[in-house]
Every structure is written in C-alpha cells, then in structure tokens.
Amino acid sequence: MIFVNMTDKALSGWGQAERGRSLYCVECRTREHSRPAAPTVGTAEDRSEMKYITLAGQPRRMQPGDHRKIVLFDSLGAVWKKYYVEDSNV
C-alpha cells in the first residue's frame, strides 16, 4: 500500500491541531497499489491549503500537538477523484 501524505495549512494551528500540524493521509490500497496515488497527488497540488505532499509506505509521523487523519482512497468524495480514471481491465 502507499500513502499520499500532506499537511493542511488551513487547519494547522487550531482545532485538534491547535499546537501542531493538521496531517491528511490518503491510503491507496488496490491491486496496483500506487495507481490512485498520482491522481490524488494532482488533486492535492490543486488545493492551495495542502502543502508538503509526499508519497510514502506509511502515514506521516506525528509530533506532539499534531492531528492526523487517515482516509482510504475508496472513501474519498468526487472532488478528490477528479483525476482518477478507473481501469476496467484491472
């Protein structure tokens, strides 16, 4: 599996991340593992509040004060899947 990790600059510093970063991690689990990752990175790069976008084999590590949300790619809404094209041959 592969994770698309990013920092939400809009939510960092308040709410559950009042004393740290707001981390958002998308877990991509498919037979091809990384296939949804590239479209997810593209969508994250389109969003001005998302910074430090990386691919990794695990969710981003937390530091004291951070809040991290991990979501499955399949549970994302349409706005996050705008670059994803499902391959019927998979």
PDB file of N, CA and C in Angstrom, residues 6-13 17 20-24 47 49-52 60:
ATOM      1  N   MET A   6       0.086  14.711   3.324  1.00  0.00           N
ATOM      2  CA  MET A   6       0.121  16.157   3.119  1.00  0.00           C
ATOM      3  C   MET A   6      -0.186  16.865   4.429  1.00  0.00           C
ATOM      4  N   THR A   7       0.152  18.128   4.479  1.00  0.00           N
ATOM      5  CA  THR A   7      -0.162  18.981   5.627  1.00  0.00           C
ATOM      6  C   THR A   7      -1.213  19.980   5.191  1.00  0.00           C
ATOM      7  N   ASP A   8      -2.298  20.053   5.949  1.00  0.00           N
ATOM      8  CA  ASP A   8      -3.369  21.014   5.674  1.00  0.00           C
ATOM      9  C   ASP A   8      -3.033  22.305   6.414  1.00  0.00           C
ATOM     10  N   LYS A   9      -2.520  23.276   5.679  1.00  0.00           N
ATOM     11  CA  LYS A   9      -2.104  24.538   6.298  1.00  0.00           C
ATOM     12  C   LYS A   9      -3.292  25.319   6.858  1.00  0.00           C
ATOM     13  N   ALA A  10      -4.473  25.158   6.276  1.00  0.00           N
ATOM     14  CA  ALA A  10      -5.641  25.896   6.755  1.00  0.00           C
ATOM     15  C   ALA A  10      -6.074  25.417   8.140  1.00  0.00           C
ATOM     16  N   LEU A  11      -5.924  24.122   8.418  1.00  0.00           N
ATOM     17  CA  LEU A  11      -6.369  23.568   9.700  1.00  0.00           C
ATOM     18  C   LEU A  11      -5.241  23.438  10.718  1.00  0.00           C
ATOM     19  N   SER A  12      -4.001  23.620  10.298  1.00  0.00           N
ATOM     20  CA  SER A  12      -2.884  23.549  11.241  1.00  0.00           C
ATOM     21  C   SER A  12      -2.945  24.741  12.193  1.00  0.00           C
ATOM     22  N   GLY A  13      -2.707  24.471  13.469  1.00  0.00           N
ATOM     23  CA  GLY A  13      -2.669  25.550  14.457  1.00  0.00           C
ATOM     24  C   GLY A  13      -3.981  25.829  15.162  1.00  0.00           C
ATOM     25  N   ALA A  17      -5.555  20.277  16.052  1.00  0.00           N
ATOM     26  CA  ALA A  17      -4.135  20.515  15.774  1.00  0.00           C
ATOM     27  C   ALA A  17      -3.710  21.883  16.311  1.00  0.00           C
ATOM     28  N   GLY A  20      -0.035  22.160  16.772  1.00  0.00           N
ATOM     29  CA  GLY A  20       0.797  21.450  15.804  1.00  0.00           C
ATOM     30  C   GLY A  20       0.244  21.515  14.395  1.00  0.00           C
ATOM     31  N   ARG A  21       0.544  20.457  13.653  1.00  0.00           N
ATOM     32  CA  ARG A  21       0.147  20.378  12.243  1.00  0.00           C
ATOM     33  C   ARG A  21      -1.118  19.544  12.092  1.00  0.00           C
ATOM     34  N   SER A  22      -1.869  19.835  11.056  1.00  0.00           N
ATOM     35  CA  SER A  22      -3.001  19.011  10.667  1.00  0.00           C
ATOM     36  C   SER A  22      -2.544  18.169   9.470  1.00  0.00           C
ATOM     37  N   LEU A  23      -2.376  16.877   9.702  1.00  0.00           N
ATOM     38  CA  LEU A  23      -1.866  15.974   8.674  1.00  0.00           C
ATOM     39  C   LEU A  23      -3.016  15.198   8.049  1.00  0.00           C
ATOM     40  N   TYR A  24      -2.993  15.085   6.734  1.00  0.00           N
ATOM     41  CA  TYR A  24      -4.022  14.353   5.997  1.00  0.00           C
ATOM     42  C   TYR A  24      -3.306  13.288   5.179  1.00  0.00           C
ATOM     43  N   ARG A  47      -5.055  22.112  -4.548  1.00  0.00           N
ATOM     44  CA  ARG A  47      -5.646  22.723  -3.358  1.00  0.00           C
ATOM     45  C   ARG A  47      -4.594  23.568  -2.644  1.00  0.00           C
ATOM     46  N   GLU A  49      -4.453  24.915   0.186  1.00  0.00           N
ATOM     47  CA  GLU A  49      -4.219  24.676   1.615  1.00  0.00           C
ATOM     48  C   GLU A  49      -3.364  23.438   1.881  1.00  0.00           C
ATOM     49  N   MET A  50      -3.176  22.590   0.885  1.00  0.00           N
ATOM     50  CA  MET A  50      -2.391  21.368   1.067  1.00  0.00           C
ATOM     51  C   MET A  50      -0.932  21.617   0.687  1.00  0.00           C
ATOM     52  N   LYS A  51      -0.038  21.334   1.613  1.00  0.00           N
ATOM     53  CA  LYS A  51       1.401  21.568   1.431  1.00  0.00           C
ATOM     54  C   LYS A  51       2.167  20.291   1.765  1.00  0.00           C
ATOM     55  N   TYR A  52       3.410  20.236   1.346  1.00  0.00           N
ATOM     56  CA  TYR A  52       4.330  19.146   1.681  1.00  0.00           C
ATOM     57  C   TYR A  52       3.737  17.783   1.297  1.00  0.00           C
ATOM     58  N   ARG A  60       2.298   9.788   7.496  1.00  0.00           N
ATOM     59  CA  ARG A  60       3.277  10.725   8.055  1.00  0.00           C
ATOM     60  C   ARG A  60       3.305  10.595   9.574  1.00  0.00           C
TER      61      ARG A  60
END
